[in-house]
PDB file of C-alpha atoms in Angstrom:
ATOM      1  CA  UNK A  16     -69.813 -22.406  22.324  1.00  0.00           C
ATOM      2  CA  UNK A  17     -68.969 -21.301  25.654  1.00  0.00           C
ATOM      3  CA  UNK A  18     -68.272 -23.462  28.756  1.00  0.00           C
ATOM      4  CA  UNK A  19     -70.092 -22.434  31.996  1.00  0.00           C
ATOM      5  CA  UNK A  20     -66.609 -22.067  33.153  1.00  0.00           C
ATOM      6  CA  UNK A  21     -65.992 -19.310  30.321  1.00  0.00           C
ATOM      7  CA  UNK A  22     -69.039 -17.247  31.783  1.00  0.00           C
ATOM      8  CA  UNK A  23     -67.854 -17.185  35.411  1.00  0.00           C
ATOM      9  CA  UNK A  24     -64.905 -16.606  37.836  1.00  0.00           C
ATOM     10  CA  UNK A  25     -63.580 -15.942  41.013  1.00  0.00           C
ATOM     11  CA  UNK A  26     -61.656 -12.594  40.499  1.00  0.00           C
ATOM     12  CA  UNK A  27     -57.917 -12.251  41.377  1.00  0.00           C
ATOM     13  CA  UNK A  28     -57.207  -9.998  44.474  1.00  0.00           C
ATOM     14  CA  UNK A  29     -55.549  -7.295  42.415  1.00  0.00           C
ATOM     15  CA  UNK A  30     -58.050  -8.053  39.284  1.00  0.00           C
ATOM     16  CA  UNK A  31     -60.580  -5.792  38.135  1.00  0.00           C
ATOM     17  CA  UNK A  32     -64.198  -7.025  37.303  1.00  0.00           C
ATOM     18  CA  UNK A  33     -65.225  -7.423  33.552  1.00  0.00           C
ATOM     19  CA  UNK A  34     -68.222  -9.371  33.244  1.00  0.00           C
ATOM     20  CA  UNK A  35     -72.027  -7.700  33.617  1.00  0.00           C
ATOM     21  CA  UNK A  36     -72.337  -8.892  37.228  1.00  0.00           C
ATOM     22  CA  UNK A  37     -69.817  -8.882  40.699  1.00  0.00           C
ATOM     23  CA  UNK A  38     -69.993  -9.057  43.912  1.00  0.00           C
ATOM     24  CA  UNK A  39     -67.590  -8.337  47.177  1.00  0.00           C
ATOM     25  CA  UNK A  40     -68.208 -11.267  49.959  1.00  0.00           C
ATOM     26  CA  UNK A  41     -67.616  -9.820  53.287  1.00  0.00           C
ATOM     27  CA  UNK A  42     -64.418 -11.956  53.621  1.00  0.00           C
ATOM     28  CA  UNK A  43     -62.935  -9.552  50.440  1.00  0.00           C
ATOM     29  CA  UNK A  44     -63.225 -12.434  48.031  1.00  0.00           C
ATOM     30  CA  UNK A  45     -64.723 -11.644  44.551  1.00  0.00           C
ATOM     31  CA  UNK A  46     -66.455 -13.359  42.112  1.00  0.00           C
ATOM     32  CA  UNK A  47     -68.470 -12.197  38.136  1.00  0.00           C
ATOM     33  CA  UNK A  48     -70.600 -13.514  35.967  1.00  0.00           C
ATOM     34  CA  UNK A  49     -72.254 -12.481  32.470  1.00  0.00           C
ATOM     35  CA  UNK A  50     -75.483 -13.927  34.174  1.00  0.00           C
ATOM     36  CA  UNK A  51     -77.535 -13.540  37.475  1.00  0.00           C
ATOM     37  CA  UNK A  52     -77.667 -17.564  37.035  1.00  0.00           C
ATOM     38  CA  UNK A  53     -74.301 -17.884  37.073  1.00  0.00           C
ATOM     39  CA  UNK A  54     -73.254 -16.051  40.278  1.00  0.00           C
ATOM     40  CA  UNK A  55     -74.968 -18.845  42.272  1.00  0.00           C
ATOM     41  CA  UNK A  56     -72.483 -21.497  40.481  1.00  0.00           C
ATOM     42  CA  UNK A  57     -70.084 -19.385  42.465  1.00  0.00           C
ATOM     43  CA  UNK A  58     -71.739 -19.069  45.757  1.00  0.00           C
ATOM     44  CA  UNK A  59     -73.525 -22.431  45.724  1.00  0.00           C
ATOM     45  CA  UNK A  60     -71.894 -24.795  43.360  1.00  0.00           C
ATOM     46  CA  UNK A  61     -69.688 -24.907  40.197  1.00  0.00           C
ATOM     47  CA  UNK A  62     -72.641 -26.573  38.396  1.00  0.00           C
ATOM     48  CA  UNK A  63     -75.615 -25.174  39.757  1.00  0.00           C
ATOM     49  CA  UNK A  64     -76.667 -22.836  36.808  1.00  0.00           C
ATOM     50  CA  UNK A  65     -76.166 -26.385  34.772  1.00  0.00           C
ATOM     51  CA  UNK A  66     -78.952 -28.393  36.569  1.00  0.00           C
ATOM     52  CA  UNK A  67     -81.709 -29.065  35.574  1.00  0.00           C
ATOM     53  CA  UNK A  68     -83.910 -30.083  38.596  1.00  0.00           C
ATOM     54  CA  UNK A  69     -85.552 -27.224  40.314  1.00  0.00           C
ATOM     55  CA  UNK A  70     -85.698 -28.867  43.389  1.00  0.00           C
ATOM     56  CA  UNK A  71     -82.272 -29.602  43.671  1.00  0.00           C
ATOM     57  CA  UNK A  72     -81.578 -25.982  42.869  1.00  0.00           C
ATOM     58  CA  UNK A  73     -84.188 -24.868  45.795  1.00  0.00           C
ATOM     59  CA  UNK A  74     -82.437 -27.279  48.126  1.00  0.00           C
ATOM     60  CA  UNK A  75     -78.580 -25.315  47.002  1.00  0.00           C
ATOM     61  CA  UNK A  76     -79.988 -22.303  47.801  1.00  0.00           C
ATOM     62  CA  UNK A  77     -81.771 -23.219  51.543  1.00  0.00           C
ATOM     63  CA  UNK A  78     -78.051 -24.838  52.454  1.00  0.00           C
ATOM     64  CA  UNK A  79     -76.532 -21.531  51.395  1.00  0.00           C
ATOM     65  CA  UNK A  80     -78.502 -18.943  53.330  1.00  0.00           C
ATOM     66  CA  UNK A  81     -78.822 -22.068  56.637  1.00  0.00           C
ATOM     67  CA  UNK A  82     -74.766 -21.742  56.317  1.00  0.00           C
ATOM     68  CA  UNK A  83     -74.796 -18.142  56.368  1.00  0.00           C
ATOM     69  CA  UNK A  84     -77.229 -17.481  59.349  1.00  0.00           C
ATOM     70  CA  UNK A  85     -76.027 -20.676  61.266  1.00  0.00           C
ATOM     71  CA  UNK A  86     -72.318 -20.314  60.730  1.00  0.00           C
ATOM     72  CA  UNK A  87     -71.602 -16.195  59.516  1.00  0.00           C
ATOM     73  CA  UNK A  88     -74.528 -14.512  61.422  1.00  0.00           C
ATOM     74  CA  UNK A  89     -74.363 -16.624  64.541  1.00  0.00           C
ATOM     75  CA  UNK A  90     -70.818 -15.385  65.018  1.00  0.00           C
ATOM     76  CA  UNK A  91     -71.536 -11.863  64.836  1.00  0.00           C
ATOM     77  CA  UNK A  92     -74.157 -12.211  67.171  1.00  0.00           C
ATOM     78  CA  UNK A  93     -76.939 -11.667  64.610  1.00  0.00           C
ATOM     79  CA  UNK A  94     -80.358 -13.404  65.219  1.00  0.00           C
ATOM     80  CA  UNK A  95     -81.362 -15.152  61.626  1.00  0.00           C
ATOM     81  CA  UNK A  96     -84.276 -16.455  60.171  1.00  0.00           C
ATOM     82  CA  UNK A  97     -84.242 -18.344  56.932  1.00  0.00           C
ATOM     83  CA  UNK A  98     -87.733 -19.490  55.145  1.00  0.00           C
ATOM     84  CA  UNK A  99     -88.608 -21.173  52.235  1.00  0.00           C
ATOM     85  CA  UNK A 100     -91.032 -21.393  50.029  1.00  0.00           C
ATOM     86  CA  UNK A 101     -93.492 -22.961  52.449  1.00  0.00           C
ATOM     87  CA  UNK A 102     -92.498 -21.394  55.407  1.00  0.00           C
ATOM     88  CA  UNK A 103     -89.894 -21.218  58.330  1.00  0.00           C
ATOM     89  CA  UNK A 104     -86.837 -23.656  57.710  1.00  0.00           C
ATOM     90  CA  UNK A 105     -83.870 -22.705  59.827  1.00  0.00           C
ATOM     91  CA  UNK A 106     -83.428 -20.318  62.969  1.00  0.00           C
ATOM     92  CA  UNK A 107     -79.757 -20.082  64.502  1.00  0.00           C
ATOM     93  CA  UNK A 108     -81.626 -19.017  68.134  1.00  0.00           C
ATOM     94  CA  UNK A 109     -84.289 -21.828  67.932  1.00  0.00           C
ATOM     95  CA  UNK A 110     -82.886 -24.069  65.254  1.00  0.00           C
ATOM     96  CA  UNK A 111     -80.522 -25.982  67.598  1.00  0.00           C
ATOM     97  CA  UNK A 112     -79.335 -29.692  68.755  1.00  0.00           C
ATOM     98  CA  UNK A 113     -79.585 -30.753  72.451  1.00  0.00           C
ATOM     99  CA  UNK A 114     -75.946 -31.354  72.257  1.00  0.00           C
ATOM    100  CA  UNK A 115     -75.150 -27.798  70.694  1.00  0.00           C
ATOM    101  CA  UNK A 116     -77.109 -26.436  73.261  1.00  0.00           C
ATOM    102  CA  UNK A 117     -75.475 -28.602  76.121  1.00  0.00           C
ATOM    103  CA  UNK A 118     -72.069 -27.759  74.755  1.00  0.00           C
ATOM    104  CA  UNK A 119     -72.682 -24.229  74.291  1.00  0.00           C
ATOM    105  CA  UNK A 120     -75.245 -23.261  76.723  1.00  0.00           C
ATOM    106  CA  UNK A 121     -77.435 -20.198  75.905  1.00  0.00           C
ATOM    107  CA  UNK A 122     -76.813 -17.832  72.609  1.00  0.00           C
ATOM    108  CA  UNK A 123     -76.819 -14.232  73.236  1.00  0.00           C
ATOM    109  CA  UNK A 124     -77.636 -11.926  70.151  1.00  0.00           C
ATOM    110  CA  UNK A 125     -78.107  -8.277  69.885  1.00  0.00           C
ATOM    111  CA  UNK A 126     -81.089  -8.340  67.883  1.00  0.00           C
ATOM    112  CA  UNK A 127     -83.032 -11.772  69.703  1.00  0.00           C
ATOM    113  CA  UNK A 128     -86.785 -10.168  69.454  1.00  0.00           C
ATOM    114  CA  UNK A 129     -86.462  -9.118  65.872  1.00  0.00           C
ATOM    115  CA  UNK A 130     -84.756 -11.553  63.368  1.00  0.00           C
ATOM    116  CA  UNK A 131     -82.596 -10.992  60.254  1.00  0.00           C
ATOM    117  CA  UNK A 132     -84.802 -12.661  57.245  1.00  0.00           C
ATOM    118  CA  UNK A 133     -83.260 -14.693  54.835  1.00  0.00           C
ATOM    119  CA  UNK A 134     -85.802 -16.195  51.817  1.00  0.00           C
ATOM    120  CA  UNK A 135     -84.887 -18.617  49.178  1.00  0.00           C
ATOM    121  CA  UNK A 136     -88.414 -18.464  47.326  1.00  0.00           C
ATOM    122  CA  UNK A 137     -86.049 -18.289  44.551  1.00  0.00           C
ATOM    123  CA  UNK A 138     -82.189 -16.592  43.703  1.00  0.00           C
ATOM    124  CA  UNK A 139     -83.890 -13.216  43.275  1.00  0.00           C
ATOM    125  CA  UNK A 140     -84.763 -13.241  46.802  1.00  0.00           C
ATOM    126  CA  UNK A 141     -81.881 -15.403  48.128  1.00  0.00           C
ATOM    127  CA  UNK A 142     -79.110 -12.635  46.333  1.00  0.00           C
ATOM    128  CA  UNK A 143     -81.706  -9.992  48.473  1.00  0.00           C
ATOM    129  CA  UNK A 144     -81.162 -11.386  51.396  1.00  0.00           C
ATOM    130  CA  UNK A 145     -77.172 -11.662  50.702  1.00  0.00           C
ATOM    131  CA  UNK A 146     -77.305  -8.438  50.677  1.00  0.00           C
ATOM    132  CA  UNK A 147     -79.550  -7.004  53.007  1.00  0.00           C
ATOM    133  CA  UNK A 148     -77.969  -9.150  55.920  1.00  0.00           C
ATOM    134  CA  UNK A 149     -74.209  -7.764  54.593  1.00  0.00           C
ATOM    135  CA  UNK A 150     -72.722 -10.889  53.399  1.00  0.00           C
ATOM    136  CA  UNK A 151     -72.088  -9.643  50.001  1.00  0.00           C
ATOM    137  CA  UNK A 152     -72.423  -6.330  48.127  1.00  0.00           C
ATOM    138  CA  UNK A 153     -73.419  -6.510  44.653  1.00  0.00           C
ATOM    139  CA  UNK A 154     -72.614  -4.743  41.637  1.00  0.00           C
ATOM    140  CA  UNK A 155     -74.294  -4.923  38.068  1.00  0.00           C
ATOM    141  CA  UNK A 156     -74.605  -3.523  34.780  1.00  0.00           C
ATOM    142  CA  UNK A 157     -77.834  -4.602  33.937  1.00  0.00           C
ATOM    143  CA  UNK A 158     -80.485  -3.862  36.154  1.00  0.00           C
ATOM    144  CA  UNK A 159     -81.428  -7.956  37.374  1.00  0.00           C
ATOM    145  CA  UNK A 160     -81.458  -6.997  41.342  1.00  0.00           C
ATOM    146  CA  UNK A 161     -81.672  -3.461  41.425  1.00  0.00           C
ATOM    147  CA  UNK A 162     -85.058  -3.424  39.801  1.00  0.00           C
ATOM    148  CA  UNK A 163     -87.651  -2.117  41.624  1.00  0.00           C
ATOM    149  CA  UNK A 164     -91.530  -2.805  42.089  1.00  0.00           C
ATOM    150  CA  UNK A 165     -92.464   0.849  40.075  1.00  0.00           C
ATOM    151  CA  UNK A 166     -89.904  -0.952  36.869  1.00  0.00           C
ATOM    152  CA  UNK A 167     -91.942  -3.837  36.788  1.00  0.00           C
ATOM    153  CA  UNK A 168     -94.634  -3.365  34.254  1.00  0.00           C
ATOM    154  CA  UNK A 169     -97.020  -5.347  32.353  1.00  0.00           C
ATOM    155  CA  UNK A 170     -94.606  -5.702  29.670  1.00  0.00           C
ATOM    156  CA  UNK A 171     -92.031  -6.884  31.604  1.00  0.00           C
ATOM    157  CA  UNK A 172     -90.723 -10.586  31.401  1.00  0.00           C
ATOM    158  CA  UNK A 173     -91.382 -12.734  34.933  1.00  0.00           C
ATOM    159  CA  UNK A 174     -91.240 -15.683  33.403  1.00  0.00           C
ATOM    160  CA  UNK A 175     -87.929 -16.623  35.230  1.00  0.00           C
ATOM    161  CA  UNK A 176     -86.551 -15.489  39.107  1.00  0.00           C
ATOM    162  CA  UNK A 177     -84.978 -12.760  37.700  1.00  0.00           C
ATOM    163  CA  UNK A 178     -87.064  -9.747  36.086  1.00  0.00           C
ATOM    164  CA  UNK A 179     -86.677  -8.505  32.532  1.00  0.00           C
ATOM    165  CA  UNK A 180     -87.103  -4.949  31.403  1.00  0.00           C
ATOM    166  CA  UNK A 181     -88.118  -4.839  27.761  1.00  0.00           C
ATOM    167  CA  UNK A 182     -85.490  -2.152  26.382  1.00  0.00           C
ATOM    168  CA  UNK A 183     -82.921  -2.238  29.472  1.00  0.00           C
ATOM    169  CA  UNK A 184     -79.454  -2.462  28.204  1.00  0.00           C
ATOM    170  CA  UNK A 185     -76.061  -2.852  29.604  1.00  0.00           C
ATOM    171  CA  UNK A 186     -75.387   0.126  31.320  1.00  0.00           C
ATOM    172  CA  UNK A 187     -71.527   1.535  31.035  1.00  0.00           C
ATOM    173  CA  UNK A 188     -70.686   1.472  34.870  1.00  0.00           C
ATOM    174  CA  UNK A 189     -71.520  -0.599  37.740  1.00  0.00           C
ATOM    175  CA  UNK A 190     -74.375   0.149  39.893  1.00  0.00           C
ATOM    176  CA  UNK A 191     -74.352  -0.933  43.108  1.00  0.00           C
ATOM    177  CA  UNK A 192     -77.280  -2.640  44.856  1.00  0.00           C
ATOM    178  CA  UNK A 193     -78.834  -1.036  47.418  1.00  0.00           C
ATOM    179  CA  UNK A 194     -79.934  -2.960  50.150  1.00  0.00           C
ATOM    180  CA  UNK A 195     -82.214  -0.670  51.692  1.00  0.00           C
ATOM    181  CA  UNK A 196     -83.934  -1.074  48.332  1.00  0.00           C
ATOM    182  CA  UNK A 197     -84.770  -4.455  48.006  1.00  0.00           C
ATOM    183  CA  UNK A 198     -87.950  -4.593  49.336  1.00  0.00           C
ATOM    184  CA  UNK A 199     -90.293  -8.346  49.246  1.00  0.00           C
ATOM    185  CA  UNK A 200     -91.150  -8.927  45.385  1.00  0.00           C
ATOM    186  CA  UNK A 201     -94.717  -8.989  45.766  1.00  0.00           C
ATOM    187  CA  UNK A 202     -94.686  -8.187  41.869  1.00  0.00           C
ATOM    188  CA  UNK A 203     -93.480 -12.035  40.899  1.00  0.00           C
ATOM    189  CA  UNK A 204     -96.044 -14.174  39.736  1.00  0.00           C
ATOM    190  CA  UNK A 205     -97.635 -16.705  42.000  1.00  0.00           C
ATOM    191  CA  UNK A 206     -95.120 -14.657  45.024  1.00  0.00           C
ATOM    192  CA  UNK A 207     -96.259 -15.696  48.692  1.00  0.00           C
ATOM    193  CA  UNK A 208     -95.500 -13.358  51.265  1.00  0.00           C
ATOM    194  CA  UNK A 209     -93.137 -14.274  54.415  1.00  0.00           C
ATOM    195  CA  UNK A 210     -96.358 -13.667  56.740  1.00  0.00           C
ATOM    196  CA  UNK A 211     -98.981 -16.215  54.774  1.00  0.00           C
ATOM    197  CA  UNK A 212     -95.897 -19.117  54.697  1.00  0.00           C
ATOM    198  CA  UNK A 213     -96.132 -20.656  57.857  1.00  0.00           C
ATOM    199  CA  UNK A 214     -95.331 -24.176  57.363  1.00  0.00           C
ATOM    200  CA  UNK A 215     -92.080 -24.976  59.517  1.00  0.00           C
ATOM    201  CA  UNK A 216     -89.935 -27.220  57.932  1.00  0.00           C
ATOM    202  CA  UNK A 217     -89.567 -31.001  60.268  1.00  0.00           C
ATOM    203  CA  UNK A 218     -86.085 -29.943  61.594  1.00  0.00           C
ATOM    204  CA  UNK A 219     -86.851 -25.807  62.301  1.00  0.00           C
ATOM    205  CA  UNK A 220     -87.101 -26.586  65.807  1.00  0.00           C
ATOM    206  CA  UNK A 221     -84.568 -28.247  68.347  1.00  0.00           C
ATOM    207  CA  UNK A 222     -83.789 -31.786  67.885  1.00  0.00           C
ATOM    208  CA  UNK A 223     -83.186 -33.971  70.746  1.00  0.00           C
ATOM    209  CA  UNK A 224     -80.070 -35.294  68.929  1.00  0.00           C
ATOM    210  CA  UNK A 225     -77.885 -34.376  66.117  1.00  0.00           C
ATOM    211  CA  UNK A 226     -78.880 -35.461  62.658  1.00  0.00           C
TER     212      UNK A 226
END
């Protein structure tokens, strides 16, 4: 039986991806998988695709894409919004401590009145937003994130975050992703859309004092 450890792997700077699933981080480094699952035990932690409480998962996921607008975006000037499942959760404009803000004064972005969305309803969405936003490109042989609204049909399998099409096989080359492609998957089951969640999370807005 195979070891999670078997089934993914940071890949060496002059390696060459083998596994059904890669991806590029903007910093160059690269990382495969034979699963979608399995790419977040690379970009979230060694055990993630190993747990077994959801919520723990969910919370993995919202610390990723927080990191990613607070820390990546921030620096390149990018306005970032990250929601959850219930609604707003982190903002790297409005999201901010008293002392951040006293130490740092006023944050300047190119893109203030219209934020980047980041969405961890799930690792479908949070891989969308990876890429959309440019932190990663991503490259797969079996259509997981590349699938689009028209491929899901009745038949298909939604049972899970990621979407199954009955008779899809491995495909010889990579495809890559195409951000401008991943639109909001109002297909999955029991899906709310970014405009109905509205429930900010106890921290989205500026705390008096670091936590």
């Amino acid at each position: 039986m195979k070891k999670f450890i078997d089934t993914r792997n940071w890949i060496e700077e002059v390696g060459t991806a083998q596994r059904p699933y890669y991806f590029q981080l903007y910093s160059g480094q690269r990382g495969e998988s034979d699963t979608p699952i399995g790419l977040f035990d690379l970009l979230c932690d060694p055990a993630y695709s190993d747990c077994d409480d959801r919520t723990t998962q969910i919370m993995m996921l919202g610390r990723l894409l927080r990191d990613v607008a607070g820390q990546t975006l921030a620096a390149l000037s990018v306005h970032a919004r990250v929601y959850s499942g219930a609604g707003p959760f982190f903002d790297n404009l409005i999201s901010r401590h008293q002392d951040e803000i006293d130490e740092a004064g006023a944050v300047e972005f190119d893109n203030e009145n219209e934020p980047v969305i980041l969405d961890f309803w799930d690792e479908w969405t949070t891989m969308a937003s990876l890429v959309k936003c440019g932190y990663l490109e991503l490259y797969e042989r079996i259509p997981t994130f590349s699938v689009q609204s028209e491929d899901v049909t009745t038949e298909a399998d939604l049972r899970g975050p990621f979407p199954v099409i009955p008779g899809a096989g491995e495909l010889a080359d990579y495809i890559k992703v195409d951000p401008e492609k991943l639109q909001e998957p109002t297909w999955k089951p029991h899906y709310v859309k970014l405009e109905d969640r509205v429930e900010e999370y106890k921290y989205y807005r500026t705390s008096p004092t670091r936590k």
